[in-house]
Short mmCIF file of the C-alpha atoms (twelve columns), coordinates in Angstrom:
data_MODEL
# 
_entry.id   MODEL 
# 
loop_
_atom_site.group_PDB 
_atom_site.id 
_atom_site.type_symbol 
_atom_site.label_atom_id 
_atom_site.label_alt_id 
_atom_site.label_comp_id 
_atom_site.label_asym_id 
_atom_site.label_seq_id 
_atom_site.Cartn_x 
_atom_site.Cartn_y 
_atom_site.Cartn_z 
_atom_site.pdbx_PDB_model_num 
ATOM 1   C CA . MET A 1   95.759  -72.057 220.754 1 
ATOM 2   C CA . PRO A 2   96.438  -69.023 223.066 1 
ATOM 3   C CA . ASP A 3   93.784  -66.319 223.368 1 
ATOM 4   C CA . LYS A 4   94.450  -63.308 221.032 1 
ATOM 5   C CA . LYS A 5   95.999  -60.270 222.706 1 
ATOM 6   C CA . LYS A 6   93.358  -57.611 223.108 1 
ATOM 7   C CA . ILE A 7   93.597  -54.011 222.201 1 
ATOM 8   C CA . THR A 8   91.081  -51.481 223.441 1 
ATOM 9   C CA . VAL A 9   90.897  -48.398 221.186 1 
ATOM 10  C CA . ALA A 10  89.770  -44.811 222.295 1 
ATOM 11  C CA . VAL A 11  88.742  -42.164 219.965 1 
ATOM 12  C CA . ILE A 12  86.290  -39.274 220.485 1 
ATOM 13  C CA . SER A 13  85.031  -39.234 216.769 1 
ATOM 14  C CA . GLU A 14  81.869  -41.022 215.599 1 
ATOM 15  C CA . LEU A 15  84.425  -43.587 213.901 1 
ATOM 16  C CA . THR A 16  82.363  -44.098 210.711 1 
ATOM 17  C CA . THR A 17  84.100  -41.372 208.928 1 
ATOM 18  C CA . ASP A 18  87.428  -41.628 210.672 1 
ATOM 19  C CA . GLN A 19  89.234  -43.446 207.897 1 
ATOM 20  C CA . ARG A 20  92.680  -43.498 209.880 1 
ATOM 21  C CA . VAL A 21  91.246  -45.218 212.814 1 
ATOM 22  C CA . ILE A 22  89.229  -47.790 210.665 1 
ATOM 23  C CA . ARG A 23  92.390  -48.606 208.600 1 
ATOM 24  C CA . ILE A 24  94.523  -49.069 211.732 1 
ATOM 25  C CA . CYS A 25  92.042  -51.066 213.706 1 
ATOM 26  C CA . ASP A 26  91.389  -53.374 210.737 1 
ATOM 27  C CA . THR A 27  95.089  -53.812 210.089 1 
ATOM 28  C CA . LEU A 28  95.564  -54.768 213.802 1 
ATOM 29  C CA . GLN A 29  92.666  -57.144 213.652 1 
ATOM 30  C CA . HIS A 30  94.121  -58.938 210.658 1 
ATOM 31  C CA . MET A 31  97.577  -59.040 212.348 1 
ATOM 32  C CA . GLY A 32  96.171  -61.254 215.114 1 
ATOM 33  C CA . PHE A 33  94.867  -58.754 217.795 1 
ATOM 34  C CA . ASP A 34  91.435  -58.840 219.195 1 
ATOM 35  C CA . VAL A 35  90.477  -55.092 218.615 1 
ATOM 36  C CA . PHE A 36  87.536  -53.254 220.439 1 
ATOM 37  C CA . VAL A 37  86.846  -49.570 219.780 1 
ATOM 38  C CA . TYR A 38  85.107  -46.995 221.983 1 
ATOM 39  C CA . ALA A 39  83.910  -44.052 220.030 1 
ATOM 40  C CA . ARG A 40  81.574  -41.159 220.651 1 
ATOM 41  C CA . SER A 41  77.920  -40.922 219.772 1 
ATOM 42  C CA . GLU A 42  77.067  -37.830 217.939 1 
ATOM 43  C CA . LYS A 43  73.783  -36.230 216.981 1 
ATOM 44  C CA . ASN A 44  74.230  -36.787 213.273 1 
ATOM 45  C CA . SER A 45  76.253  -39.950 213.577 1 
ATOM 46  C CA . LEU A 46  76.071  -42.330 210.500 1 
ATOM 47  C CA . PRO A 47  75.257  -45.993 211.576 1 
ATOM 48  C CA . LEU A 48  78.487  -48.151 212.459 1 
ATOM 49  C CA . GLY A 49  79.726  -49.938 209.532 1 
ATOM 50  C CA . GLN A 50  80.634  -53.639 209.051 1 
ATOM 51  C CA . TYR A 51  84.195  -53.876 210.395 1 
ATOM 52  C CA . SER A 52  86.455  -56.714 211.006 1 
ATOM 53  C CA . PHE A 53  86.909  -55.459 214.611 1 
ATOM 54  C CA . ARG A 54  84.071  -54.763 217.195 1 
ATOM 55  C CA . ALA A 55  83.065  -51.230 218.239 1 
ATOM 56  C CA . LYS A 56  80.671  -49.536 220.413 1 
ATOM 57  C CA . ARG A 57  79.705  -45.758 220.752 1 
ATOM 58  C CA . ILE A 58  79.563  -43.896 224.177 1 
ATOM 59  C CA . HIS A 59  76.467  -41.603 224.281 1 
ATOM 60  C CA . CYS A 60  77.107  -38.052 225.632 1 
ATOM 61  C CA . TYR A 61  74.519  -35.445 226.419 1 
ATOM 62  C CA . PHE A 62  76.731  -32.410 226.058 1 
ATOM 63  C CA . LYS A 63  77.571  -31.619 222.422 1 
ATOM 64  C CA . SER A 64  80.174  -28.793 222.756 1 
ATOM 65  C CA . GLY A 65  82.738  -27.051 224.881 1 
ATOM 66  C CA . PHE A 66  84.578  -28.567 227.834 1 
ATOM 67  C CA . LEU A 67  81.439  -30.404 228.985 1 
ATOM 68  C CA . LYS A 68  81.473  -32.338 225.772 1 
ATOM 69  C CA . PHE A 69  85.050  -33.475 226.362 1 
ATOM 70  C CA . GLY A 70  84.702  -33.880 230.184 1 
ATOM 71  C CA . GLU A 71  81.548  -36.094 229.828 1 
ATOM 72  C CA . PHE A 72  83.205  -38.223 227.175 1 
ATOM 73  C CA . ASN A 73  86.464  -38.708 229.030 1 
ATOM 74  C CA . ILE A 74  84.773  -39.580 232.308 1 
ATOM 75  C CA . LYS A 75  82.631  -42.155 230.692 1 
ATOM 76  C CA . LEU A 76  85.578  -43.535 228.671 1 
ATOM 77  C CA . LEU A 77  87.762  -43.821 231.815 1 
ATOM 78  C CA . LEU A 78  85.102  -45.905 233.397 1 
ATOM 79  C CA . LYS A 79  84.863  -48.095 230.508 1 
ATOM 80  C CA . LEU A 80  88.605  -48.579 230.232 1 
ATOM 81  C CA . LEU A 81  88.972  -49.445 233.905 1 
ATOM 82  C CA . PHE A 82  86.833  -52.350 233.643 1 
ATOM 83  C CA . LYS A 83  87.258  -53.604 229.985 1 
ATOM 84  C CA . LYS A 84  89.146  -56.843 229.642 1 
ATOM 85  C CA . THR A 85  92.207  -55.838 227.621 1 
ATOM 86  C CA . ASP A 86  96.069  -56.283 227.169 1 
ATOM 87  C CA . TYR A 87  96.864  -52.898 225.534 1 
ATOM 88  C CA . ILE A 88  95.107  -49.630 225.131 1 
ATOM 89  C CA . LEU A 89  95.547  -47.256 222.040 1 
ATOM 90  C CA . ALA A 90  94.541  -43.669 222.405 1 
ATOM 91  C CA . ASN A 91  93.797  -41.468 219.407 1 
ATOM 92  C CA . ASP A 92  94.701  -37.817 219.950 1 
ATOM 93  C CA . LEU A 93  94.854  -35.760 223.066 1 
ATOM 94  C CA . ASP A 94  91.149  -35.577 223.759 1 
ATOM 95  C CA . ALA A 95  91.175  -39.282 224.521 1 
ATOM 96  C CA . LEU A 96  94.483  -39.683 226.055 1 
ATOM 97  C CA . VAL A 97  93.903  -38.528 229.581 1 
ATOM 98  C CA . PRO A 98  91.479  -41.406 230.351 1 
ATOM 99  C CA . ALA A 99  93.582  -43.847 228.654 1 
ATOM 100 C CA . PHE A 100 96.721  -42.858 230.454 1 
ATOM 101 C CA . ILE A 101 95.150  -42.983 233.959 1 
ATOM 102 C CA . ALA A 102 93.638  -46.403 232.971 1 
ATOM 103 C CA . SER A 103 96.857  -47.858 231.768 1 
ATOM 104 C CA . LYS A 104 98.641  -46.721 234.894 1 
ATOM 105 C CA . ILE A 105 96.086  -47.967 237.364 1 
ATOM 106 C CA . ARG A 106 95.861  -51.430 235.549 1 
ATOM 107 C CA . ASN A 107 99.543  -51.702 234.478 1 
ATOM 108 C CA . LYS A 108 98.634  -51.832 230.740 1 
ATOM 109 C CA . LYS A 109 100.804 -50.906 227.703 1 
ATOM 110 C CA . LEU A 110 99.516  -47.601 226.172 1 
ATOM 111 C CA . PHE A 111 99.955  -46.627 222.483 1 
ATOM 112 C CA . TYR A 112 99.283  -43.089 221.295 1 
ATOM 113 C CA . ASP A 113 98.281  -42.063 217.878 1 
ATOM 114 C CA . THR A 114 98.534  -38.271 217.568 1 
ATOM 115 C CA . HIS A 115 96.542  -37.309 214.415 1 
ATOM 116 C CA . GLU A 116 97.528  -33.769 214.518 1 
ATOM 117 C CA . TYR A 117 99.482  -31.024 216.408 1 
ATOM 118 C CA . TYR A 118 96.571  -30.861 218.907 1 
ATOM 119 C CA . THR A 119 97.320  -27.631 220.732 1 
ATOM 120 C CA . GLY A 120 97.691  -25.773 217.482 1 
ATOM 121 C CA . VAL A 121 94.066  -26.407 216.307 1 
ATOM 122 C CA . PRO A 122 92.359  -23.366 215.383 1 
ATOM 123 C CA . GLU A 123 89.592  -23.810 217.951 1 
ATOM 124 C CA . LEU A 124 92.280  -23.119 220.615 1 
ATOM 125 C CA . LYS A 125 93.892  -20.095 218.918 1 
ATOM 126 C CA . ASN A 126 91.633  -17.583 220.447 1 
ATOM 127 C CA . ALA A 127 91.003  -19.624 223.648 1 
ATOM 128 C CA . PRO A 128 94.092  -19.340 225.830 1 
ATOM 129 C CA . PHE A 129 92.506  -20.921 228.860 1 
ATOM 130 C CA . LYS A 130 91.279  -23.974 226.985 1 
ATOM 131 C CA . LYS A 131 94.594  -24.238 225.336 1 
ATOM 132 C CA . SER A 132 96.604  -24.074 228.556 1 
ATOM 133 C CA . VAL A 133 94.358  -26.808 230.038 1 
ATOM 134 C CA . TRP A 134 95.189  -29.136 227.063 1 
ATOM 135 C CA . LYS A 135 98.798  -28.208 227.123 1 
ATOM 136 C CA . PHE A 136 98.947  -29.065 230.936 1 
ATOM 137 C CA . PHE A 137 97.724  -32.511 230.182 1 
ATOM 138 C CA . GLU A 138 99.948  -32.848 227.381 1 
ATOM 139 C CA . ASN A 139 103.063 -31.797 229.178 1 
ATOM 140 C CA . ARG A 140 102.523 -34.278 231.899 1 
ATOM 141 C CA . ILE A 141 101.698 -37.248 229.743 1 
ATOM 142 C CA . PHE A 142 103.594 -36.893 226.638 1 
ATOM 143 C CA . PRO A 143 107.134 -37.478 228.244 1 
ATOM 144 C CA . LYS A 144 105.986 -40.553 229.910 1 
ATOM 145 C CA . LEU A 145 104.876 -42.252 226.893 1 
ATOM 146 C CA . GLU A 146 106.903 -44.932 225.182 1 
ATOM 147 C CA . THR A 147 105.170 -45.680 221.847 1 
ATOM 148 C CA . ILE A 148 103.999 -42.613 219.836 1 
ATOM 149 C CA . TYR A 149 103.265 -42.190 216.133 1 
ATOM 150 C CA . THR A 150 101.821 -39.530 214.148 1 
ATOM 151 C CA . VAL A 151 100.631 -38.530 210.629 1 
ATOM 152 C CA . ASN A 152 103.698 -36.693 208.995 1 
ATOM 153 C CA . ASP A 153 107.194 -35.488 209.252 1 
ATOM 154 C CA . SER A 154 106.275 -31.944 210.129 1 
ATOM 155 C CA . VAL A 155 103.945 -32.927 213.079 1 
ATOM 156 C CA . LYS A 156 106.856 -35.261 214.204 1 
ATOM 157 C CA . ARG A 157 109.520 -32.675 214.104 1 
ATOM 158 C CA . LEU A 158 107.188 -30.288 216.280 1 
ATOM 159 C CA . TYR A 159 106.854 -33.229 218.915 1 
ATOM 160 C CA . ASP A 160 110.286 -34.538 218.587 1 
ATOM 161 C CA . THR A 161 111.693 -30.774 219.215 1 
ATOM 162 C CA . GLU A 162 109.260 -30.045 222.082 1 
ATOM 163 C CA . TYR A 163 109.449 -33.300 223.985 1 
ATOM 164 C CA . LYS A 164 112.685 -34.944 222.709 1 
ATOM 165 C CA . LYS A 165 110.780 -37.950 221.551 1 
ATOM 166 C CA . ASN A 166 111.509 -39.949 218.335 1 
ATOM 167 C CA . LEU A 167 107.896 -40.493 216.996 1 
ATOM 168 C CA . ALA A 168 107.052 -42.822 214.110 1 
ATOM 169 C CA . VAL A 169 105.063 -41.547 211.254 1 
ATOM 170 C CA . ILE A 170 102.135 -43.498 209.756 1 
ATOM 171 C CA . ARG A 171 100.560 -41.405 206.955 1 
ATOM 172 C CA . ASN A 172 96.863  -41.211 206.137 1 
ATOM 173 C CA . VAL A 173 97.191  -43.009 202.873 1 
ATOM 174 C CA . PRO A 174 94.083  -45.103 201.650 1 
ATOM 175 C CA . VAL A 175 93.559  -48.690 201.051 1 
ATOM 176 C CA . ARG A 176 93.880  -49.579 197.188 1 
ATOM 177 C CA . THR A 177 90.525  -51.044 196.182 1 
ATOM 178 C CA . VAL A 178 88.806  -51.530 193.022 1 
ATOM 179 C CA . VAL A 179 85.901  -48.921 193.195 1 
ATOM 180 C CA . LYS A 180 82.873  -48.949 190.914 1 
ATOM 181 C CA . PRO A 181 81.756  -45.428 190.519 1 
ATOM 182 C CA . ILE A 182 78.099  -44.543 190.911 1 
ATOM 183 C CA . GLU A 183 76.425  -43.480 187.831 1 
ATOM 184 C CA . LYS A 184 77.379  -39.934 187.175 1 
ATOM 185 C CA . PRO A 185 74.464  -37.596 188.269 1 
ATOM 186 C CA . LEU A 186 72.712  -36.142 185.180 1 
ATOM 187 C CA . HIS A 187 73.339  -32.627 186.294 1 
ATOM 188 C CA . TRP A 188 77.190  -33.287 186.577 1 
ATOM 189 C CA . LYS A 189 77.430  -34.344 182.848 1 
ATOM 190 C CA . ASN A 190 78.841  -31.833 180.589 1 
ATOM 191 C CA . ARG A 191 80.122  -29.719 183.587 1 
ATOM 192 C CA . THR A 192 83.666  -29.532 184.916 1 
ATOM 193 C CA . VAL A 193 83.296  -30.975 188.465 1 
ATOM 194 C CA . LEU A 194 85.345  -29.192 191.314 1 
ATOM 195 C CA . LEU A 195 85.300  -31.444 194.455 1 
ATOM 196 C CA . MET A 196 86.025  -30.580 198.186 1 
ATOM 197 C CA . GLN A 197 85.284  -33.493 200.224 1 
ATOM 198 C CA . GLY A 198 85.836  -34.695 203.925 1 
ATOM 199 C CA . ILE A 199 84.345  -34.071 207.442 1 
ATOM 200 C CA . GLY A 200 86.837  -31.179 208.002 1 
ATOM 201 C CA . ILE A 201 85.048  -28.270 206.396 1 
ATOM 202 C CA . HIS A 202 85.935  -25.809 209.222 1 
ATOM 203 C CA . PRO A 203 87.210  -22.233 209.464 1 
ATOM 204 C CA . GLY A 204 90.752  -22.034 207.924 1 
ATOM 205 C CA . ARG A 205 90.353  -24.882 205.412 1 
ATOM 206 C CA . GLY A 206 89.338  -22.827 202.484 1 
ATOM 207 C CA . GLY A 207 85.523  -23.635 202.228 1 
ATOM 208 C CA . ILE A 208 84.379  -20.047 202.132 1 
ATOM 209 C CA . GLU A 209 87.240  -18.910 199.810 1 
ATOM 210 C CA . LEU A 210 86.508  -21.879 197.440 1 
ATOM 211 C CA . LEU A 211 82.748  -20.799 197.526 1 
ATOM 212 C CA . GLU A 212 83.480  -17.248 196.642 1 
ATOM 213 C CA . MET A 213 85.865  -18.345 193.902 1 
ATOM 214 C CA . MET A 214 82.712  -19.610 192.003 1 
ATOM 215 C CA . LYS A 215 81.670  -16.020 191.516 1 
ATOM 216 C CA . PHE A 216 84.307  -15.773 188.985 1 
ATOM 217 C CA . MET A 217 83.966  -19.117 187.373 1 
ATOM 218 C CA . PRO A 218 81.888  -19.781 184.164 1 
ATOM 219 C CA . ASP A 219 78.644  -21.720 184.428 1 
ATOM 220 C CA . GLU A 220 80.331  -24.779 182.941 1 
ATOM 221 C CA . TYR A 221 82.076  -25.287 186.285 1 
ATOM 222 C CA . LEU A 222 80.174  -27.048 189.116 1 
ATOM 223 C CA . LEU A 223 81.680  -27.030 192.799 1 
ATOM 224 C CA . VAL A 224 80.552  -29.985 194.956 1 
ATOM 225 C CA . TYR A 225 81.093  -30.397 198.644 1 
ATOM 226 C CA . ILE A 226 80.642  -33.735 200.055 1 
ATOM 227 C CA . GLY A 227 81.108  -33.939 203.895 1 
ATOM 228 C CA . TRP A 228 80.420  -31.753 207.014 1 
ATOM 229 C CA . GLY A 229 82.080  -29.256 209.285 1 
ATOM 230 C CA . THR A 230 81.429  -26.284 211.408 1 
ATOM 231 C CA . GLN A 231 81.410  -24.021 208.522 1 
ATOM 232 C CA . TRP A 232 78.796  -26.139 206.626 1 
ATOM 233 C CA . GLU A 233 75.676  -24.124 207.599 1 
ATOM 234 C CA . GLU A 234 77.683  -20.794 206.802 1 
ATOM 235 C CA . ILE A 235 78.485  -22.093 203.356 1 
ATOM 236 C CA . LEU A 236 74.974  -23.205 202.808 1 
ATOM 237 C CA . GLN A 237 73.633  -19.760 203.713 1 
ATOM 238 C CA . LYS A 238 76.399  -17.896 201.765 1 
ATOM 239 C CA . ARG A 239 75.554  -20.096 198.695 1 
ATOM 240 C CA . THR A 240 71.991  -18.669 198.712 1 
ATOM 241 C CA . ALA A 241 72.982  -15.020 199.425 1 
ATOM 242 C CA . TRP A 242 75.537  -15.180 196.581 1 
ATOM 243 C CA . SER A 243 72.945  -16.915 194.180 1 
ATOM 244 C CA . LEU A 244 75.438  -19.705 193.504 1 
ATOM 245 C CA . GLN A 245 72.877  -22.696 193.877 1 
ATOM 246 C CA . HIS A 246 73.291  -23.303 190.194 1 
ATOM 247 C CA . LYS A 247 77.034  -23.553 190.650 1 
ATOM 248 C CA . VAL A 248 77.402  -25.308 193.784 1 
ATOM 249 C CA . GLU A 249 76.058  -28.499 195.199 1 
ATOM 250 C CA . MET A 250 76.249  -29.671 198.817 1 
ATOM 251 C CA . ILE A 251 75.984  -33.343 199.702 1 
ATOM 252 C CA . PRO A 252 75.946  -34.387 203.453 1 
ATOM 253 C CA . LYS A 253 78.654  -36.639 204.876 1 
ATOM 254 C CA . MET A 254 78.693  -40.319 204.015 1 
ATOM 255 C CA . PRO A 255 80.650  -43.518 204.878 1 
ATOM 256 C CA . PRO A 256 84.115  -43.660 203.198 1 
ATOM 257 C CA . GLU A 257 83.087  -46.510 200.972 1 
ATOM 258 C CA . GLN A 258 80.185  -44.620 199.481 1 
ATOM 259 C CA . LEU A 259 82.178  -41.366 199.182 1 
ATOM 260 C CA . LYS A 260 84.856  -43.204 197.036 1 
ATOM 261 C CA . GLN A 261 82.318  -43.902 194.484 1 
ATOM 262 C CA . TYR A 262 81.697  -40.136 193.887 1 
ATOM 263 C CA . THR A 263 85.327  -38.985 193.881 1 
ATOM 264 C CA . PRO A 264 86.376  -40.495 190.383 1 
ATOM 265 C CA . HIS A 265 83.665  -38.270 188.785 1 
ATOM 266 C CA . ALA A 266 85.579  -35.012 189.825 1 
ATOM 267 C CA . ASP A 267 87.978  -33.189 187.443 1 
ATOM 268 C CA . LEU A 268 89.789  -31.465 190.151 1 
ATOM 269 C CA . GLY A 269 90.024  -31.983 193.904 1 
ATOM 270 C CA . PHE A 270 90.622  -29.343 196.400 1 
ATOM 271 C CA . SER A 271 92.443  -29.143 199.763 1 
ATOM 272 C CA . LEU A 272 92.967  -25.677 200.967 1 
ATOM 273 C CA . ASP A 273 94.262  -25.703 204.394 1 
ATOM 274 C CA . GLY A 274 95.484  -22.305 205.754 1 
ATOM 275 C CA . PHE A 275 98.820  -20.884 207.021 1 
ATOM 276 C CA . ASP A 276 97.362  -19.255 210.042 1 
ATOM 277 C CA . ASN A 277 97.631  -22.042 212.717 1 
ATOM 278 C CA . ASP A 278 100.225 -24.703 213.152 1 
ATOM 279 C CA . ASN A 279 97.720  -27.558 213.090 1 
ATOM 280 C CA . TYR A 280 96.578  -26.813 209.394 1 
ATOM 281 C CA . LEU A 281 100.034 -25.513 208.224 1 
ATOM 282 C CA . TYR A 282 101.535 -28.937 209.214 1 
ATOM 283 C CA . ASN A 283 98.497  -30.991 208.148 1 
ATOM 284 C CA . LEU A 284 98.489  -33.860 205.410 1 
ATOM 285 C CA . PRO A 285 94.789  -34.418 205.067 1 
ATOM 286 C CA . ASN A 286 93.210  -37.617 204.021 1 
ATOM 287 C CA . LYS A 287 91.339  -35.931 201.167 1 
ATOM 288 C CA . LEU A 288 94.798  -35.422 199.362 1 
ATOM 289 C CA . PHE A 289 95.292  -39.163 199.091 1 
ATOM 290 C CA . ASP A 290 91.703  -39.851 198.345 1 
ATOM 291 C CA . TYR A 291 91.964  -37.718 195.257 1 
ATOM 292 C CA . ILE A 292 95.157  -39.220 194.097 1 
ATOM 293 C CA . GLN A 293 93.765  -42.780 194.479 1 
ATOM 294 C CA . ALA A 294 90.886  -41.702 192.242 1 
ATOM 295 C CA . GLY A 295 93.331  -40.388 189.663 1 
ATOM 296 C CA . VAL A 296 91.862  -36.830 190.202 1 
ATOM 297 C CA . PRO A 297 94.669  -33.795 190.053 1 
ATOM 298 C CA . VAL A 298 94.846  -31.959 192.961 1 
ATOM 299 C CA . VAL A 299 94.735  -28.245 193.599 1 
ATOM 300 C CA . ALA A 300 95.959  -27.399 197.022 1 
ATOM 301 C CA . THR A 301 97.447  -24.698 199.164 1 
ATOM 302 C CA . ALA A 302 101.286 -24.769 199.403 1 
ATOM 303 C CA . ILE A 303 101.384 -26.031 203.037 1 
ATOM 304 C CA . PRO A 304 104.858 -27.907 203.465 1 
ATOM 305 C CA . GLU A 305 103.569 -31.657 203.462 1 
ATOM 306 C CA . VAL A 306 101.108 -31.207 200.694 1 
ATOM 307 C CA . LEU A 307 103.552 -29.208 198.560 1 
ATOM 308 C CA . LYS A 308 106.103 -32.057 198.989 1 
ATOM 309 C CA . ILE A 309 103.732 -34.623 197.562 1 
ATOM 310 C CA . ILE A 310 102.531 -32.569 194.739 1 
ATOM 311 C CA . GLU A 311 106.048 -31.630 193.633 1 
ATOM 312 C CA . HIS A 312 107.430 -35.047 194.165 1 
ATOM 313 C CA . TYR A 313 104.733 -36.665 192.032 1 
ATOM 314 C CA . HIS A 314 103.655 -33.822 189.934 1 
ATOM 315 C CA . CYS A 315 99.880  -34.703 190.450 1 
ATOM 316 C CA . GLY A 316 98.535  -31.328 190.827 1 
ATOM 317 C CA . ILE A 317 99.250  -27.631 191.528 1 
ATOM 318 C CA . CYS A 318 99.742  -25.502 194.474 1 
ATOM 319 C CA . LEU A 319 98.024  -22.223 195.043 1 
ATOM 320 C CA . PHE A 320 100.093 -19.259 196.519 1 
ATOM 321 C CA . SER A 321 97.003  -16.932 196.854 1 
ATOM 322 C CA . ASN A 322 93.593  -17.600 198.509 1 
ATOM 323 C CA . GLU A 323 92.117  -14.585 196.800 1 
ATOM 324 C CA . PRO A 324 89.002  -15.994 195.132 1 
ATOM 325 C CA . GLU A 325 89.578  -14.463 191.842 1 
ATOM 326 C CA . LYS A 326 93.178  -15.478 191.607 1 
ATOM 327 C CA . MET A 327 92.236  -18.972 192.437 1 
ATOM 328 C CA . ALA A 328 89.539  -18.828 189.806 1 
ATOM 329 C CA . GLU A 329 92.347  -17.702 187.269 1 
ATOM 330 C CA . ALA A 330 94.495  -20.505 188.141 1 
ATOM 331 C CA . VAL A 331 91.852  -23.328 188.091 1 
ATOM 332 C CA . ILE A 332 90.587  -22.117 184.545 1 
ATOM 333 C CA . LYS A 333 94.235  -21.837 183.343 1 
ATOM 334 C CA . LEU A 334 94.991  -25.543 184.498 1 
ATOM 335 C CA . TYR A 335 91.901  -27.049 183.082 1 
ATOM 336 C CA . HIS A 336 92.095  -25.206 179.735 1 
ATOM 337 C CA . ASN A 337 95.706  -26.636 179.256 1 
ATOM 338 C CA . LYS A 338 94.243  -30.073 178.246 1 
ATOM 339 C CA . GLU A 339 97.816  -31.729 177.829 1 
ATOM 340 C CA . TYR A 340 98.980  -30.526 181.067 1 
ATOM 341 C CA . TYR A 341 95.849  -31.558 182.739 1 
ATOM 342 C CA . GLN A 342 96.197  -35.113 181.149 1 
ATOM 343 C CA . THR A 343 99.813  -35.221 182.441 1 
ATOM 344 C CA . LEU A 344 98.648  -34.471 186.044 1 
ATOM 345 C CA . LYS A 345 95.885  -37.003 185.732 1 
ATOM 346 C CA . ASN A 346 98.291  -39.682 184.427 1 
ATOM 347 C CA . ASN A 347 100.792 -38.930 187.389 1 
ATOM 348 C CA . ALA A 348 98.154  -39.059 189.971 1 
ATOM 349 C CA . ARG A 349 97.370  -42.643 188.880 1 
ATOM 350 C CA . ILE A 350 101.246 -43.378 189.072 1 
ATOM 351 C CA . ALA A 351 101.318 -41.858 192.554 1 
ATOM 352 C CA . ALA A 352 98.336  -43.981 193.623 1 
ATOM 353 C CA . GLN A 353 100.416 -47.159 193.375 1 
ATOM 354 C CA . GLU A 354 102.988 -45.906 195.952 1 
ATOM 355 C CA . LEU A 355 100.727 -43.694 198.292 1 
ATOM 356 C CA . CYS A 356 98.625  -46.641 199.528 1 
ATOM 357 C CA . TRP A 357 98.000  -48.502 202.762 1 
ATOM 358 C CA . ASP A 358 99.366  -51.664 201.537 1 
ATOM 359 C CA . ILE A 359 102.804 -50.043 201.630 1 
ATOM 360 C CA . GLU A 360 102.359 -47.781 204.641 1 
ATOM 361 C CA . LYS A 361 100.712 -50.340 206.927 1 
ATOM 362 C CA . ILE A 362 104.227 -52.257 207.029 1 
ATOM 363 C CA . LYS A 363 105.578 -49.581 209.280 1 
ATOM 364 C CA . LEU A 364 102.523 -49.930 211.656 1 
ATOM 365 C CA . GLN A 365 102.939 -53.686 211.719 1 
ATOM 366 C CA . ASP A 366 106.496 -53.143 212.743 1 
ATOM 367 C CA . ILE A 367 105.355 -51.117 215.864 1 
ATOM 368 C CA . TYR A 368 102.858 -53.659 217.054 1 
ATOM 369 C CA . LYS A 369 104.532 -56.982 216.133 1 
ATOM 370 C CA . PRO A 370 106.502 -57.381 219.369 1 
ATOM 371 C CA . TYR A 371 103.241 -57.139 221.295 1 
ATOM 372 C CA . LEU A 372 101.402 -60.044 219.629 1 
# 
């Protein structure tokens, strides 16, 4: 029996909470590839999970800025130059440069999964020099890539227009599994639970506005954040400053399998990406599909890709204002209309049957089958 073709995967995340990379690597492993992942070790990284593929983290000393990216990229390049492999898969622009260099030096096929419109991220909005550096690398590498896929049609159109490339689309839909929820926390009982989950609790993603909304919500409502992000500490501080501890709970990030045990206890799931930068505007977040899989109606901002899902499946509502008081009015109105709320809940369960990895992964398999 011939040896399996080896794919070495590069990602700058810690991996454990990166559901997209885990799903894709698991699918490739089960297709018959031998998959090995290089990820990055972070200060608060969760332990690596039990995966069907192998994974190792690269320890880095620098935690922020260009030194963070520079150190990881140099160390990753050295790993890729000497790792026995047939193919390389780079996830996002912050892992693409060393992957591209290694693929050229070693004459290896390179796949590229761009999870977002990278140069549109808010961190680069007011940092023109940093943005120009990333754009410099993207402009020189992207046109030379042959196999590229991304997360949704909006990001695809941006790259197709800019680089005249026809990207494939692999959406961030979850695996359908039978989840046994945890026992509902005692203090959640007899409360209406509003949930914002995920590791992307950053500026521009509605975390602060959602917290401020709770000023206008009756005490029967409980807002729960589960995750992490650069705005996490600010939300913690404002929760105390605004005396909202009795209305707002904050649970640190956890592995996706554990998180899925909490999600079904939510009454509404929130996804509030803003309109002020291209990356969030054209985003299609994991949490949207996680709520739907759990049968939880969604409350979201009307960014194009999310609006398309909600209007097609009628599984939630879109907010057209991020003013906290108006958000509160919309949420209360929705939840108090029990018949309408139940319809959204039923529709979420129906949508879950289509918006799942069992269907989506077929497109991924078609990309990689010629290289088995």
